[in-house]
Amino acid sequence: MKSSSFESSSSLSLKSASDVQLTSIVDANSQEADIGTVPSKQLLRKVAAVAYLCGVSVTSSATNGLIVIGLPELTEDLRLPPSLAFWPSSVQGLATASTLLLAGAIADVAGPRPVNLLGCMFNCIFMLTCGLVKSGEELVILRALQGVATALHLSSSVALVTKVQPQGRGRNLSFACLGLSQLLGFSASLVVGGILIDTIGWRSGWYFCGGLTLLLLAIGWWALPRTSCLSASRNTLRSLQVRVDWIGAFLASVSMSLLTYFLGVISTNVDRIRSPESLLSLSLSMITAVLFVCWMHSRVKNGQVALIPNELWKNPCFTSVCITVALSFAVLNSLDLVTSLYFQEIEHLSALEAAIRMLPSTVVGLTLNITTGLVVHKIRAEKQAVAGAVFNTAAQLGNTMGLAAMQIISTWVTKQQEKVKSPTHALMEGYRATFWTMLALLLVCTIVGAIGLRKAGKVGSKHY
């Protein structure tokens, strides 16, 4: 009996030891699995967040491509008057440039996540609505509203990348992808839009972009990091009143809007530059610009938050980047639009044939963007959203003013040449004048970059 009892207890003890050993092994394996699962989920969220930001930029840029390649068809189908010929393309940039600074300031206070998701949602709505328009005026209005939604996305994208990606190669690559996505969306929409226009119509492209943006909204809701900037809505509203420079944002928006409106008015008829309406808008634009600079000085002097501190422009690298970005986008978008019109109005090619001939320029742009790190993440962390807003404001303002300036030059030269040449040859002379103007702007851009970025340093190694 004792032997039996001993054997029983021995087997029990051995079994217990075995169970304990197996349990510890299982626990260790489960801990290793948990440890491996957490980083993989974090990595998936990071990749999804960057993919979401790039995807929204792709769809937003794709709508610009749809306008560029489909402008002749849009003009005919919607009976767009000549005075609004360039406005479907330029009005979005005008609205974006006018609201980017304010959107960036709000993103700094309320957090970039809700601002970006709100911009994505409105982008989706306005894209789908653009496919339902019945007149050219409706399209211009909806494009302006889409520009405001784009401002919400662009102003907060830079800050979100810095939250998702740590400093280093990953962050630089993410910034490059943001720039790359805009060219990808634009170039893809040229080809796809050309096919759609020649087959089932131009409206289907807007439906596709809107549906894709809706899918991206769901991805962004899950992937974007939650910000803990402010928890209570009462505190948020209070901070928006105190920390956002509403007067500065108003002055900047009014100045840019009036200047672009002035260019838009005289673009249809250069002789209208002498009209009281044009002179008033130009004068008010200059006055509000001066008031904006004085207001920034007053805010900084009194220790208050300034939308764009004047000392920021003393940084030669920052100023040079803003100037080169504005000039580059002024040429880039104008070149695409005028080239598309040349192929379709002068060469009488179809939309798809014109799109294929425009692809080489986008290939060069894609190659350059892959190697781009830029200097966005060199700005102090608390100013990242505002810095992103300033850079994007420069781009959108350059886009709008470039299109307006090119239309003025093209219209004026064409009008002069119509006296001695046929309409087609006169139109060609107008396009030729815009090409020479764009070449001159690029030369200025090169000079500014060569002088202003001499001491920029290595990207990622120095913070300003």
CSV table of C-alpha atoms in Angstrom, one decimal, residues 66-452:
chain,number,residue,atom,x,y,z
A,66,LEU,CA,-10.0,65.2,-65.0
A,67,ILE,CA,-10.5,68.9,-65.4
A,68,VAL,CA,-7.3,69.4,-67.5
A,69,ILE,CA,-7.9,66.5,-69.9
A,70,GLY,CA,-11.7,67.1,-70.1
A,71,LEU,CA,-11.9,70.8,-70.3
A,72,PRO,CA,-12.9,71.0,-74.0
A,73,GLU,CA,-15.7,68.4,-73.3
A,74,LEU,CA,-16.8,70.2,-70.2
A,75,THR,CA,-16.9,73.5,-71.9
A,76,GLU,CA,-19.2,72.1,-74.6
A,77,ASP,CA,-21.4,69.9,-72.4
A,78,LEU,CA,-22.0,72.4,-69.6
A,79,ARG,CA,-22.0,75.5,-71.9
A,80,LEU,CA,-19.2,77.1,-69.9
A,81,PRO,CA,-18.9,80.7,-70.9
A,82,PRO,CA,-15.4,81.9,-72.1
A,83,SER,CA,-15.0,84.1,-69.1
A,84,LEU,CA,-15.1,80.9,-66.9
A,85,ALA,CA,-13.0,78.7,-69.2
A,86,PHE,CA,-10.0,78.4,-66.8
A,87,TRP,CA,-12.0,78.7,-63.5
A,88,PRO,CA,-12.9,75.0,-63.0
A,89,SER,CA,-9.2,74.4,-62.8
A,90,SER,CA,-8.0,77.5,-60.9
A,91,VAL,CA,-10.9,78.1,-58.5
A,92,GLN,CA,-10.0,75.0,-56.4
A,93,GLY,CA,-6.5,76.3,-55.9
A,94,LEU,CA,-7.8,79.8,-55.0
A,95,ALA,CA,-10.1,78.3,-52.3
A,96,THR,CA,-7.4,76.1,-51.0
A,97,ALA,CA,-4.8,78.9,-50.8
A,98,SER,CA,-7.3,81.2,-49.1
A,99,THR,CA,-8.1,78.7,-46.3
A,100,LEU,CA,-4.9,76.7,-45.8
A,101,LEU,CA,-3.4,78.9,-43.2
A,102,LEU,CA,-6.5,79.0,-41.1
A,103,ALA,CA,-6.9,75.2,-41.5
A,104,GLY,CA,-3.3,74.7,-40.4
A,105,ALA,CA,-3.8,76.8,-37.3
A,106,ILE,CA,-7.0,74.9,-36.4
A,107,ALA,CA,-5.2,71.6,-36.9
A,108,ASP,CA,-2.5,72.7,-34.4
A,109,VAL,CA,-5.2,73.3,-31.8
A,110,ALA,CA,-7.9,70.8,-32.4
A,111,GLY,CA,-5.6,68.1,-33.6
A,112,PRO,CA,-4.7,67.0,-37.2
A,113,ARG,CA,-6.8,63.8,-37.1
A,114,PRO,CA,-10.3,65.3,-37.0
A,115,VAL,CA,-9.4,68.0,-39.4
A,116,ASN,CA,-8.0,65.6,-41.9
A,117,LEU,CA,-11.0,63.2,-41.7
A,118,LEU,CA,-13.4,66.1,-42.1
A,119,GLY,CA,-11.5,67.2,-45.2
A,120,CYS,CA,-11.7,63.7,-46.6
A,121,MET,CA,-15.4,63.4,-46.0
A,122,PHE,CA,-16.2,66.8,-47.7
A,123,ASN,CA,-13.9,65.9,-50.6
A,124,CYS,CA,-15.9,62.7,-51.1
A,125,ILE,CA,-19.2,64.6,-51.1
A,126,PHE,CA,-18.1,67.4,-53.5
A,127,MET,CA,-16.5,64.9,-55.9
A,128,LEU,CA,-19.7,62.9,-56.2
A,129,THR,CA,-21.7,66.1,-56.6
A,130,CYS,CA,-19.4,67.4,-59.3
A,131,GLY,CA,-20.5,64.4,-61.4
A,132,LEU,CA,-24.1,65.6,-61.1
A,133,VAL,CA,-23.8,69.2,-62.2
A,134,LYS,CA,-25.9,70.7,-65.0
A,135,SER,CA,-24.2,74.0,-65.6
A,136,GLY,CA,-20.7,75.4,-65.6
A,137,GLU,CA,-21.5,77.8,-62.8
A,138,GLU,CA,-22.4,74.8,-60.5
A,139,LEU,CA,-19.2,73.1,-61.3
A,140,VAL,CA,-17.1,76.2,-60.4
A,141,ILE,CA,-18.9,76.6,-57.1
A,142,LEU,CA,-18.4,72.9,-56.2
A,143,ARG,CA,-14.8,73.1,-57.2
A,144,ALA,CA,-14.3,76.0,-54.8
A,145,LEU,CA,-15.9,74.0,-52.0
A,146,GLN,CA,-13.7,71.1,-52.8
A,147,GLY,CA,-10.8,73.4,-52.5
A,148,VAL,CA,-11.7,74.2,-48.9
A,149,ALA,CA,-12.0,70.4,-48.2
A,150,THR,CA,-8.6,69.9,-49.8
A,151,ALA,CA,-7.1,72.6,-47.5
A,152,LEU,CA,-8.3,70.7,-44.4
A,153,HIS,CA,-6.5,67.6,-45.8
A,154,LEU,CA,-3.2,69.2,-46.9
A,155,SER,CA,-2.7,71.4,-43.8
A,156,SER,CA,-2.9,68.4,-41.4
A,157,SER,CA,-1.1,65.8,-43.5
A,158,VAL,CA,2.4,67.0,-42.6
A,159,ALA,CA,1.6,66.9,-38.8
A,160,LEU,CA,0.1,63.4,-39.2
A,161,VAL,CA,3.1,62.0,-40.9
A,162,THR,CA,5.4,63.3,-38.1
A,163,LYS,CA,3.1,61.6,-35.6
A,164,VAL,CA,3.0,58.3,-37.5
A,165,GLN,CA,6.7,58.1,-38.5
A,166,PRO,CA,9.7,58.7,-36.3
A,167,GLN,CA,12.5,61.0,-37.5
A,168,GLY,CA,14.7,59.3,-40.1
A,169,ARG,CA,14.5,57.6,-43.5
A,170,GLY,CA,10.9,56.4,-43.0
A,171,ARG,CA,9.6,59.9,-42.4
A,172,ASN,CA,11.6,61.3,-45.3
A,173,LEU,CA,10.1,58.6,-47.5
A,174,SER,CA,6.6,59.3,-46.3
A,175,PHE,CA,7.0,63.0,-47.2
A,176,ALA,CA,8.3,62.0,-50.6
A,177,CYS,CA,5.3,59.7,-51.0
A,178,LEU,CA,2.9,62.6,-50.3
A,179,GLY,CA,4.4,64.6,-53.1
A,180,LEU,CA,4.6,61.6,-55.3
A,181,SER,CA,0.9,60.8,-54.8
A,182,GLN,CA,-0.2,64.1,-56.2
A,183,LEU,CA,1.7,63.4,-59.5
A,184,LEU,CA,0.5,59.8,-59.5
A,185,GLY,CA,-3.1,60.9,-59.2
A,186,PHE,CA,-2.7,63.5,-61.8
A,187,SER,CA,-0.9,61.3,-64.4
A,188,ALA,CA,-3.3,58.4,-63.8
A,189,SER,CA,-6.3,60.6,-64.3
A,190,LEU,CA,-5.0,61.9,-67.6
A,191,VAL,CA,-5.0,58.4,-69.1
A,192,VAL,CA,-8.0,57.0,-67.3
A,193,GLY,CA,-9.9,60.3,-67.8
A,194,GLY,CA,-9.1,60.3,-71.5
A,195,ILE,CA,-10.4,56.7,-71.8
A,196,LEU,CA,-13.6,57.5,-69.9
A,197,ILE,CA,-14.2,60.8,-71.9
A,198,ASP,CA,-13.9,59.0,-75.2
A,199,THR,CA,-16.1,56.1,-74.1
A,200,ILE,CA,-18.8,56.5,-71.4
A,201,GLY,CA,-18.4,60.2,-70.6
A,202,TRP,CA,-16.6,62.6,-68.2
A,203,ARG,CA,-18.9,62.2,-65.3
A,204,SER,CA,-17.9,58.6,-64.5
A,205,GLY,CA,-14.4,59.8,-63.5
A,206,TRP,CA,-15.9,61.9,-60.7
A,207,TYR,CA,-18.0,59.1,-59.4
A,208,PHE,CA,-15.0,56.8,-59.3
A,209,CYS,CA,-12.9,59.4,-57.4
A,210,GLY,CA,-15.7,60.0,-54.9
A,211,GLY,CA,-16.2,56.3,-54.3
A,212,LEU,CA,-12.5,55.7,-53.7
A,213,THR,CA,-12.3,58.6,-51.3
A,214,LEU,CA,-15.2,57.1,-49.3
A,215,LEU,CA,-13.2,53.9,-49.0
A,216,LEU,CA,-10.2,55.8,-47.9
A,217,LEU,CA,-12.2,57.6,-45.2
A,218,ALA,CA,-13.0,54.3,-43.6
A,219,ILE,CA,-9.3,53.4,-43.6
A,220,GLY,CA,-8.3,56.7,-42.2
A,221,TRP,CA,-10.8,56.5,-39.4
A,222,TRP,CA,-9.1,53.2,-38.2
A,223,ALA,CA,-5.5,54.0,-39.0
A,224,LEU,CA,-4.9,57.6,-38.0
A,225,PRO,CA,-3.4,58.1,-34.6
A,226,ARG,CA,-5.7,59.5,-31.9
A,227,THR,CA,-4.5,62.8,-30.7
A,228,SER,CA,-4.8,63.8,-27.0
A,229,CYS,CA,-4.4,67.6,-27.6
A,230,LEU,CA,-7.7,68.5,-25.9
A,231,SER,CA,-10.3,66.2,-24.4
A,232,ALA,CA,-13.3,68.5,-23.6
A,233,SER,CA,-15.2,70.4,-26.3
A,234,ARG,CA,-15.4,73.4,-24.0
A,235,ASN,CA,-11.6,73.5,-23.7
A,236,THR,CA,-11.3,73.0,-27.5
A,237,LEU,CA,-13.6,76.0,-28.3
A,238,ARG,CA,-11.7,78.1,-25.7
A,239,SER,CA,-8.3,77.2,-27.2
A,240,LEU,CA,-9.6,77.9,-30.7
A,241,GLN,CA,-10.6,81.4,-29.6
A,242,VAL,CA,-7.2,82.0,-27.9
A,243,ARG,CA,-4.6,80.1,-29.8
A,244,VAL,CA,-5.9,80.6,-33.4
A,245,ASP,CA,-5.1,84.0,-35.0
A,246,TRP,CA,-8.5,84.5,-36.6
A,247,ILE,CA,-7.8,88.1,-37.6
A,248,GLY,CA,-4.5,87.2,-39.3
A,249,ALA,CA,-6.2,84.3,-41.1
A,250,PHE,CA,-8.9,86.6,-42.3
A,251,LEU,CA,-6.5,89.2,-43.6
A,252,ALA,CA,-4.4,86.6,-45.4
A,253,SER,CA,-7.4,85.0,-47.0
A,254,VAL,CA,-8.9,88.3,-48.1
A,255,SER,CA,-5.6,89.5,-49.6
A,256,MET,CA,-5.1,86.3,-51.6
A,257,SER,CA,-8.7,86.1,-52.7
A,258,LEU,CA,-8.9,89.7,-53.9
A,259,LEU,CA,-5.6,89.3,-55.8
A,260,THR,CA,-6.7,86.2,-57.5
A,261,TYR,CA,-10.1,87.7,-58.3
A,262,PHE,CA,-8.4,90.7,-59.9
A,263,LEU,CA,-6.3,88.3,-62.1
A,264,GLY,CA,-9.4,86.3,-63.0
A,265,VAL,CA,-11.3,89.4,-64.0
A,266,ILE,CA,-8.7,90.8,-66.3
A,267,SER,CA,-7.9,87.3,-67.7
A,268,THR,CA,-11.1,87.5,-69.7
A,269,ASN,CA,-10.5,91.0,-71.0
A,270,VAL,CA,-7.2,92.8,-70.4
A,271,ASP,CA,-8.9,96.2,-71.0
A,272,ARG,CA,-10.9,95.7,-67.8
A,273,ILE,CA,-7.7,96.4,-65.8
A,274,ARG,CA,-8.8,100.1,-65.9
A,275,SER,CA,-12.3,99.4,-64.5
A,276,PRO,CA,-13.1,100.6,-61.0
A,277,GLU,CA,-13.9,97.1,-59.9
A,278,SER,CA,-10.5,95.8,-60.9
A,279,LEU,CA,-8.6,98.7,-59.3
A,280,LEU,CA,-10.6,98.4,-56.1
A,281,SER,CA,-9.9,94.7,-55.7
A,282,LEU,CA,-6.2,95.2,-56.4
A,283,SER,CA,-5.9,98.1,-54.0
A,284,LEU,CA,-7.7,96.2,-51.2
A,285,SER,CA,-5.5,93.2,-51.8
A,286,MET,CA,-2.4,95.3,-51.3
A,287,ILE,CA,-3.8,97.1,-48.2
A,288,THR,CA,-4.8,93.8,-46.5
A,289,ALA,CA,-1.4,92.3,-47.3
A,290,VAL,CA,0.3,95.3,-45.5
A,291,LEU,CA,-2.1,95.0,-42.6
A,292,PHE,CA,-1.4,91.3,-42.3
A,293,VAL,CA,2.4,92.0,-41.9
A,294,CYS,CA,1.7,94.7,-39.3
A,295,TRP,CA,-0.7,92.4,-37.5
A,296,MET,CA,1.9,89.6,-37.3
A,297,HIS,CA,4.4,92.1,-35.8
A,298,SER,CA,1.9,93.3,-33.2
A,299,ARG,CA,1.0,89.7,-32.2
A,300,VAL,CA,4.6,88.7,-31.7
A,301,LYS,CA,5.4,91.9,-29.8
A,302,ASN,CA,2.5,91.3,-27.4
A,303,GLY,CA,3.5,87.7,-26.8
A,304,GLN,CA,0.5,86.3,-28.6
A,305,VAL,CA,0.2,83.5,-31.2
A,306,ALA,CA,0.9,84.7,-34.7
A,307,LEU,CA,-0.3,82.9,-37.8
A,308,ILE,CA,3.0,83.3,-39.7
A,309,PRO,CA,5.6,85.2,-37.6
A,310,ASN,CA,7.5,87.7,-39.6
A,311,GLU,CA,10.8,86.2,-38.4
A,312,LEU,CA,10.0,83.0,-40.2
A,313,TRP,CA,10.7,84.8,-43.5
A,314,LYS,CA,14.2,85.6,-42.3
A,315,ASN,CA,15.1,82.0,-42.7
A,316,PRO,CA,16.5,82.0,-46.2
A,317,CYS,CA,15.8,78.3,-46.7
A,318,PHE,CA,12.2,78.6,-45.7
A,319,THR,CA,11.6,81.7,-47.9
A,320,SER,CA,13.4,80.1,-50.8
A,321,VAL,CA,11.3,76.9,-50.6
A,322,CYS,CA,8.1,78.9,-50.5
A,323,ILE,CA,9.1,80.9,-53.6
A,324,THR,CA,10.4,77.9,-55.6
A,325,VAL,CA,7.3,75.9,-54.7
A,326,ALA,CA,5.0,78.8,-55.8
A,327,LEU,CA,6.8,79.2,-59.1
A,328,SER,CA,7.0,75.5,-59.7
A,329,PHE,CA,3.3,74.9,-59.2
A,330,ALA,CA,2.5,78.0,-61.3
A,331,VAL,CA,4.4,76.5,-64.2
A,332,LEU,CA,3.4,72.8,-63.6
A,333,ASN,CA,-0.3,73.2,-63.6
A,334,SER,CA,-0.3,75.8,-66.3
A,335,LEU,CA,1.9,73.7,-68.5
A,336,ASP,CA,-0.4,70.7,-68.2
A,337,LEU,CA,-3.5,72.7,-69.0
A,338,VAL,CA,-2.1,74.6,-72.0
A,339,THR,CA,-0.5,71.5,-73.4
A,340,SER,CA,-3.8,69.6,-73.2
A,341,LEU,CA,-5.5,72.5,-74.9
A,342,TYR,CA,-2.8,72.6,-77.6
A,343,PHE,CA,-3.2,68.9,-78.5
A,344,GLN,CA,-7.0,69.0,-78.5
A,345,GLU,CA,-7.6,72.5,-80.0
A,346,ILE,CA,-4.7,72.9,-82.3
A,347,GLU,CA,-3.7,69.3,-83.2
A,348,HIS,CA,-7.4,68.2,-82.9
A,349,LEU,CA,-6.4,65.0,-81.1
A,350,SER,CA,-8.8,63.0,-78.8
A,351,ALA,CA,-8.6,63.2,-75.0
A,352,LEU,CA,-6.8,59.9,-74.7
A,353,GLU,CA,-4.3,60.7,-77.4
A,354,ALA,CA,-3.5,64.0,-75.7
A,355,ALA,CA,-3.1,62.3,-72.4
A,356,ILE,CA,-0.6,59.8,-73.7
A,357,ARG,CA,1.5,62.6,-75.1
A,358,MET,CA,1.6,64.3,-71.7
A,359,LEU,CA,2.8,61.3,-69.8
A,360,PRO,CA,6.6,61.9,-70.2
A,361,SER,CA,6.5,65.0,-68.1
A,362,THR,CA,4.7,63.1,-65.3
A,363,VAL,CA,7.3,60.4,-65.4
A,364,VAL,CA,10.1,63.0,-64.8
A,365,GLY,CA,8.0,64.4,-61.9
A,366,LEU,CA,7.6,61.0,-60.4
A,367,THR,CA,11.3,60.3,-60.6
A,368,LEU,CA,12.2,63.6,-58.9
A,369,ASN,CA,9.6,63.1,-56.1
A,370,ILE,CA,11.1,59.8,-55.2
A,371,THR,CA,14.3,61.4,-54.3
A,372,THR,CA,12.7,64.3,-52.4
A,373,GLY,CA,13.0,64.8,-48.7
A,374,LEU,CA,12.3,68.6,-48.6
A,375,VAL,CA,12.7,70.6,-45.4
A,376,VAL,CA,9.2,70.3,-44.0
A,377,HIS,CA,10.2,68.2,-40.9
A,378,LYS,CA,13.0,70.6,-40.0
A,379,ILE,CA,10.5,73.0,-38.6
A,380,ARG,CA,9.8,72.9,-34.9
A,381,ALA,CA,7.3,70.3,-33.8
A,382,GLU,CA,4.7,72.8,-32.5
A,383,LYS,CA,4.8,74.6,-35.9
A,384,GLN,CA,4.5,71.5,-38.2
A,385,ALA,CA,0.9,71.9,-39.2
A,386,VAL,CA,1.3,75.7,-39.8
A,387,ALA,CA,4.6,75.0,-41.8
A,388,GLY,CA,2.8,72.5,-43.9
A,389,ALA,CA,0.0,74.9,-44.5
A,390,VAL,CA,2.5,77.7,-45.5
A,391,PHE,CA,4.2,75.4,-48.0
A,392,ASN,CA,0.9,74.1,-49.4
A,393,THR,CA,-0.5,77.7,-49.5
A,394,ALA,CA,2.5,78.7,-51.6
A,395,ALA,CA,1.8,75.8,-54.0
A,396,GLN,CA,-1.9,76.5,-54.3
A,397,LEU,CA,-1.4,80.3,-54.6
A,398,GLY,CA,1.2,79.7,-57.3
A,399,ASN,CA,-1.1,77.3,-59.1
A,400,THR,CA,-4.0,79.8,-59.1
A,401,MET,CA,-2.0,82.9,-60.0
A,402,GLY,CA,0.0,81.0,-62.6
A,403,LEU,CA,-3.2,79.8,-64.4
A,404,ALA,CA,-4.7,83.3,-64.2
A,405,ALA,CA,-1.4,84.9,-65.5
A,406,MET,CA,-1.2,82.4,-68.4
A,407,GLN,CA,-4.8,83.0,-69.4
A,408,ILE,CA,-4.1,86.8,-69.4
A,409,ILE,CA,-1.1,86.4,-71.6
A,410,SER,CA,-2.8,83.8,-73.9
A,411,THR,CA,-5.9,85.9,-74.3
A,412,TRP,CA,-4.1,89.2,-74.9
A,413,VAL,CA,-1.7,87.7,-77.5
A,414,THR,CA,-4.4,85.8,-79.3
A,415,LYS,CA,-6.6,88.9,-79.5
A,416,GLN,CA,-3.7,90.9,-81.0
A,417,GLN,CA,-2.9,88.2,-83.5
A,418,GLU,CA,-6.5,87.7,-84.6
A,419,LYS,CA,-6.2,91.0,-86.5
A,420,VAL,CA,-3.6,89.6,-88.9
A,421,LYS,CA,-3.9,85.8,-88.6
A,422,SER,CA,-6.6,83.1,-88.7
A,423,PRO,CA,-8.2,82.1,-85.4
A,424,THR,CA,-6.3,78.8,-85.1
A,425,HIS,CA,-2.9,80.5,-85.8
A,426,ALA,CA,-3.8,83.3,-83.5
A,427,LEU,CA,-4.6,80.8,-80.7
A,428,MET,CA,-1.3,79.1,-81.4
A,429,GLU,CA,0.6,82.3,-80.9
A,430,GLY,CA,-1.2,82.8,-77.6
A,431,TYR,CA,-0.1,79.4,-76.4
A,432,ARG,CA,3.4,80.0,-77.6
A,433,ALA,CA,3.6,83.2,-75.5
A,434,THR,CA,2.5,81.2,-72.4
A,435,PHE,CA,5.2,78.6,-73.0
A,436,TRP,CA,7.9,81.3,-73.2
A,437,THR,CA,6.6,82.9,-70.0
A,438,MET,CA,6.7,79.5,-68.2
A,439,LEU,CA,10.3,79.1,-69.3
A,440,ALA,CA,11.2,82.4,-67.8
A,441,LEU,CA,9.5,81.6,-64.5
A,442,LEU,CA,11.5,78.3,-64.3
A,443,LEU,CA,14.7,80.2,-64.8
A,444,VAL,CA,13.8,82.5,-61.9
A,445,CYS,CA,12.9,79.5,-59.8
A,446,THR,CA,16.3,77.9,-60.5
A,447,ILE,CA,18.2,81.1,-59.5
A,448,VAL,CA,16.2,81.5,-56.3
A,449,GLY,CA,16.8,77.9,-55.3
A,450,ALA,CA,20.5,78.1,-56.1
A,451,ILE,CA,21.0,81.2,-54.0
A,452,GLY,CA,18.6,80.5,-51.1
